[in-house]
Amino acid sequence: MSNLKEEHRPHGTAMLVWFFFASLIVYYLLSWKFLTGIWKVG
Amino acid sequence: MSLGSPTKYWWDEPLDPYEKTWVWAAGVFCVLITIAMPFWHYTGDQNPSQEYYKISPEKFDAATERFITAYKVGEEQGIPVVVPPPKSDIFIRAHQFGWEPILKLKVGQSYKLHLGSMDMNHGFSLQPINMNFQVVPGWDNILNITPTTTGVFHIVCNEYCGLGHHTMIGKLYVE
Amino acid sequence: MASDNFRVCPTTGLKVDFSAQTLIKLNAFTAIVFLLVGGLLGLAIVLTRWQAVHLLTAELFYRALTLHGIAMLVAWIVFFEMALLYFTSAILLNCRLAVPWLGWLQYILMLVGGAIVTVMVLTGNADVMFTSYVPLKAHHLYYLGIVLFAVGAILGCVTFFATLGIAKTEKTYQGSVPLVTYGAIVAAIIAILTLAHGAIFFIPTWLWALGVIPMMDPETYRLLFWGFGHSTQQINVAAMIACWYAIGTLTVGAQPASEKFSRSAFALYAIFICIASEHHLLVDPGISAAHKEWNTGYFMHLAVLASMMHAFSVPAQIEIALRKKGYTKGMFEWLKKAPWGDPAFSSMVFSVTGFGFMGGITGILYGTEQLNIIRHNTIAVPGHFHATVVVGTTMAFMGITYYVLPLIFQRQVAFPTVAKLQPYVYGVGMWIFCIAMMFVGGFGVPRRHWDITAAESLFKGELSFGPTVDLGFAVVAIGGVLAFVGGAMFVLNAVATVAMGKKVNQ
């Protein structure tokens, strides 16, 4: 795929996956935040 | 085309820069979220059970009865209400379809909570604080807990345990 | 090979072996019948959990929930996967089907097993849920039915591998197998491993139900069950992704952006995905924290890495194909000009995005040892797996069906307009359904529960999850009903096509 012309490279997809990555990290960190709201246990 | 055989030397084709960056970022993320679990295990205040024993339902039942007799202060809806001293071993027995006893705990004090089942799998789901633990027959699931909020809590069974599953509700006070 | 054993497909030029074709038709059709059954049950279930309607009685609710899980997760998906295995081996490799009688035996065993299980549940002999955790006990025939079904599925995998062997020796293809077949191989490898796992505990459980041997330790059962139960979902993941690549090729003529990249990702599944099953046991006694972390971490989350690689390469191959058609303006002209009216394409987009954004993200969250404390057995968990198995796998299978109908059944889709709308109705419905369920689960609402108002308990009237949850359940129900309508559109269209669709010219 490295031999693709510049205009045929997946620029849009690259942007979409970073959007996915950002949502993943936001939800991941939020979940840890929620976890600290419960009682101490373990 | 993905429905036909690839070209002969497909494994020699280099990756696009976008692909390389993505796989590196994803790979680093995967390593980090793996490390997060042991990290929190050692440094965090919220972890699942680290201690458990095999125990027959009869023995667990007997231990719960001894515990109830020792610290019983009254009854509510026919279920014993128990006020155990802080730092002690406390017991909750699950069965079709109820939780006993009703505990009255002190906020900020730690307790060693033993969860055991007399019959089926049950789910210990403390609401509304929303903490969930599995109760398995033949096992004592031990949790070192410290209530950090006061109020009236209910224990919902969240593991299907028979046709009366939805009637299995327990209660717990923190003062 | 005698020429009367196959026809040549006019669209693709591939040889279509007749016994493979018949088995694909039978398996796919049976799958769709089970989808109908499971869908009706799903509708009844969602209207029961919406407490304002509360349709079924408690007993019927738990029975419907048991059968819904089996009809959908086991019957619909595995029957369809059998069709996919025959398609990706015999048809794509231009080869005859190895040992057709074994394929028939696969179908008969699965059908008989599925029928026994269905009858046992419907007659009230197995109100044990899909997971049938011991000491809950069903009638012994229930376990036998599941064992027969699993043996049938293993035979399907054996037929698949034997066909690959024939294709290789008879040189019916050049070089490496196609990517879609490669994905199917990964699915079949995982299938054999996990079904063997299933046998390890379902056979002793069957013997226990017969009274021959004592009961297995309940925690051991849970561990073994999820070694089978979670890992079988990885078969669906591999099969679903193979479908994504196939649909990309069928709809826009996409080629894998990089064969090496996609195949490496599939290989990571085969190696690492079977490790994990203890997501379900994170708050259980009996397993050490170290073991839980190692196991649910898939050894450094390498199976998660695989999914993230596909998350790039599946849209990338479509973007490249569309850019090559001249849609190169800006970042997203290709996306605007994509064939949104093609039901296979739109199904795939819902499937990819739903699997990633809803199923994937929540899978990582709920499968983290500590985070599981606030999600274990809440309704967020069915929210998660409806995103993976329904939006993900089911929509991918629905999408590919729109191509299986003309190519294998040789019928034109009976109602093209209905087909065009169907993925949107179903997809939007399921998205609403899943998001609302995961939201409600955050409040600690239990799964598999008939009455969260606890009206029949000792503490009647004391427990309330609040008005937000009530509203959330109304949204779940709206999503569920919409999805049911979309599902019905799919099933009726498929059945109508098979029964009376116009024949494709041969």
Tab-separated table of N, CA, C and O in Angstrom, chain C residues 175-214:
chain	number	residue	atom	x	y	z
C	175	GLY	N	-1.156	-19.682	-5.081
C	175	GLY	CA	-0.526	-18.927	-3.994
C	175	GLY	C	-1.241	-19.116	-2.667
C	175	GLY	O	-1.591	-20.229	-2.293
C	176	SER	N	-1.466	-18.000	-1.960
C	176	SER	CA	-2.089	-18.064	-0.637
C	176	SER	C	-3.612	-18.054	-0.763
C	176	SER	O	-4.147	-17.607	-1.776
C	177	VAL	N	-4.290	-18.506	0.297
C	177	VAL	CA	-5.759	-18.471	0.287
C	177	VAL	C	-6.208	-17.008	0.373
C	177	VAL	O	-5.477	-16.154	0.885
C	178	PRO	N	-7.414	-16.700	-0.130
C	178	PRO	CA	-7.907	-15.326	-0.015
C	178	PRO	C	-8.024	-14.898	1.453
C	178	PRO	O	-8.166	-15.740	2.342
C	179	LEU	N	-7.972	-13.587	1.684
C	179	LEU	CA	-8.037	-13.052	3.048
C	179	LEU	C	-9.298	-13.507	3.789
C	179	LEU	O	-9.249	-13.847	4.969
C	180	VAL	N	-10.431	-13.538	3.078
C	180	VAL	CA	-11.689	-13.937	3.722
C	180	VAL	C	-11.605	-15.390	4.185
C	180	VAL	O	-12.035	-15.741	5.288
C	181	THR	N	-11.026	-16.238	3.352
C	181	THR	CA	-10.845	-17.638	3.755
C	181	THR	C	-9.884	-17.722	4.940
C	181	THR	O	-10.088	-18.510	5.865
C	182	TYR	N	-8.843	-16.896	4.909
C	182	TYR	CA	-7.882	-16.853	6.007
C	182	TYR	C	-8.602	-16.526	7.323
C	182	TYR	O	-8.377	-17.185	8.344
C	183	GLY	N	-9.477	-15.524	7.260
C	183	GLY	CA	-10.262	-15.167	8.442
C	183	GLY	C	-11.134	-16.329	8.900
C	183	GLY	O	-11.256	-16.605	10.093
C	184	ALA	N	-11.722	-17.034	7.928
C	184	ALA	CA	-12.571	-18.179	8.269
C	184	ALA	C	-11.743	-19.297	8.899
C	184	ALA	O	-12.211	-20.006	9.791
C	185	ILE	N	-10.484	-19.444	8.446
C	185	ILE	CA	-9.617	-20.466	9.046
C	185	ILE	C	-9.395	-20.133	10.519
C	185	ILE	O	-9.479	-21.002	11.388
C	186	VAL	N	-9.114	-18.859	10.781
C	186	VAL	CA	-8.921	-18.437	12.174
C	186	VAL	C	-10.180	-18.734	12.984
C	186	VAL	O	-10.113	-19.289	14.081
C	187	ALA	N	-11.345	-18.406	12.406
C	187	ALA	CA	-12.609	-18.688	13.103
C	187	ALA	C	-12.728	-20.179	13.393
C	187	ALA	O	-13.119	-20.586	14.487
C	188	ALA	N	-12.390	-21.011	12.419
C	188	ALA	CA	-12.555	-22.461	12.589
C	188	ALA	C	-11.566	-23.019	13.604
C	188	ALA	O	-11.900	-23.935	14.369
C	189	ILE	N	-10.349	-22.462	13.633
C	189	ILE	CA	-9.372	-22.920	14.638
C	189	ILE	C	-9.905	-22.605	16.036
C	189	ILE	O	-9.933	-23.476	16.923
C	190	ILE	N	-10.372	-21.373	16.209
C	190	ILE	CA	-10.912	-20.987	17.521
C	190	ILE	C	-12.119	-21.860	17.849
C	190	ILE	O	-12.297	-22.303	18.988
C	191	ALA	N	-12.939	-22.150	16.828
C	191	ALA	CA	-14.136	-22.960	17.051
C	191	ALA	C	-13.777	-24.330	17.579
C	191	ALA	O	-14.363	-24.813	18.555
C	192	ILE	N	-12.791	-24.972	16.975
C	192	ILE	CA	-12.443	-26.327	17.419
C	192	ILE	C	-11.915	-26.297	18.851
C	192	ILE	O	-12.300	-27.110	19.694
C	193	LEU	N	-11.053	-25.314	19.156
C	193	LEU	CA	-10.516	-25.201	20.519
C	193	LEU	C	-11.622	-24.992	21.543
C	193	LEU	O	-11.666	-25.645	22.583
C	194	THR	N	-12.542	-24.067	21.223
C	194	THR	CA	-13.545	-23.732	22.226
C	194	THR	C	-14.606	-24.810	22.352
C	194	THR	O	-15.086	-25.082	23.437
C	195	LEU	N	-14.958	-25.442	21.229
C	195	LEU	CA	-15.980	-26.487	21.314
C	195	LEU	C	-15.441	-27.687	22.081
C	195	LEU	O	-16.178	-28.342	22.823
C	196	ALA	N	-14.141	-27.938	21.938
C	196	ALA	CA	-13.533	-29.006	22.739
C	196	ALA	C	-13.638	-28.648	24.221
C	196	ALA	O	-13.949	-29.491	25.065
C	197	HIS	N	-13.410	-27.384	24.523
C	197	HIS	CA	-13.573	-26.872	25.879
C	197	HIS	C	-14.999	-27.129	26.371
C	197	HIS	O	-15.216	-27.548	27.498
C	198	GLY	N	-15.962	-26.849	25.479
C	198	GLY	CA	-17.365	-27.077	25.815
C	198	GLY	C	-17.610	-28.519	26.205
C	198	GLY	O	-18.291	-28.814	27.186
C	199	ALA	N	-17.003	-29.436	25.446
C	199	ALA	CA	-17.203	-30.865	25.723
C	199	ALA	C	-16.672	-31.224	27.102
C	199	ALA	O	-17.255	-32.037	27.812
C	200	ILE	N	-15.542	-30.567	27.515
C	200	ILE	CA	-14.912	-30.898	28.799
C	200	ILE	C	-15.871	-30.684	29.972
C	200	ILE	O	-15.822	-31.403	30.958
C	201	PHE	N	-16.756	-29.688	29.862
C	201	PHE	CA	-17.648	-29.519	31.012
C	201	PHE	C	-19.093	-29.884	30.712
C	201	PHE	O	-19.828	-30.241	31.611
C	202	PHE	N	-19.529	-29.808	29.436
C	202	PHE	CA	-20.935	-30.139	29.189
C	202	PHE	C	-21.195	-31.645	29.323
C	202	PHE	O	-22.248	-32.044	29.788
C	203	ILE	N	-20.216	-32.463	28.954
C	203	ILE	CA	-20.438	-33.909	29.079
C	203	ILE	C	-20.532	-34.321	30.555
C	203	ILE	O	-21.492	-34.987	30.942
C	204	PRO	N	-19.569	-33.897	31.417
C	204	PRO	CA	-19.762	-34.209	32.846
C	204	PRO	C	-21.051	-33.619	33.432
C	204	PRO	O	-21.674	-34.238	34.298
C	205	THR	N	-21.443	-32.448	32.954
C	205	THR	CA	-22.673	-31.856	33.494
C	205	THR	C	-23.881	-32.668	33.064
C	205	THR	O	-24.828	-32.872	33.833
C	206	TRP	N	-23.840	-33.167	31.838
C	206	TRP	CA	-24.919	-34.033	31.352
C	206	TRP	C	-24.987	-35.301	32.205
C	206	TRP	O	-26.059	-35.723	32.637
C	207	LEU	N	-23.798	-35.889	32.475
C	207	LEU	CA	-23.766	-37.115	33.292
C	207	LEU	C	-24.253	-36.824	34.713
C	207	LEU	O	-24.929	-37.655	35.333
C	208	TRP	N	-23.954	-35.623	35.209
C	208	TRP	CA	-24.446	-35.225	36.548
C	208	TRP	C	-25.975	-35.128	36.525
C	208	TRP	O	-26.658	-35.619	37.434
C	209	ALA	N	-26.521	-34.533	35.450
C	209	ALA	CA	-27.979	-34.397	35.363
C	209	ALA	C	-28.639	-35.766	35.252
C	209	ALA	O	-29.763	-35.959	35.699
C	210	LEU	N	-27.899	-36.731	34.679
C	210	LEU	CA	-28.422	-38.095	34.597
C	210	LEU	C	-28.277	-38.826	35.928
C	210	LEU	O	-28.815	-39.920	36.105
C	211	GLY	N	-27.522	-38.249	36.853
C	211	GLY	CA	-27.319	-38.887	38.157
C	211	GLY	C	-26.176	-39.869	38.184
C	211	GLY	O	-26.040	-40.661	39.118
C	212	VAL	N	-25.320	-39.861	37.163
C	212	VAL	CA	-24.232	-40.840	37.089
C	212	VAL	C	-23.027	-40.413	37.929
C	212	VAL	O	-22.412	-41.227	38.608
C	213	ILE	N	-22.689	-39.127	37.882
C	213	ILE	CA	-21.512	-38.659	38.618
C	213	ILE	C	-21.902	-37.482	39.504
C	213	ILE	O	-22.932	-36.851	39.272
C	214	PRO	N	-21.089	-37.152	40.525
C	214	PRO	CA	-21.418	-36.015	41.385
C	214	PRO	C	-21.230	-34.677	40.661
C	214	PRO	O	-20.599	-34.621	39.603
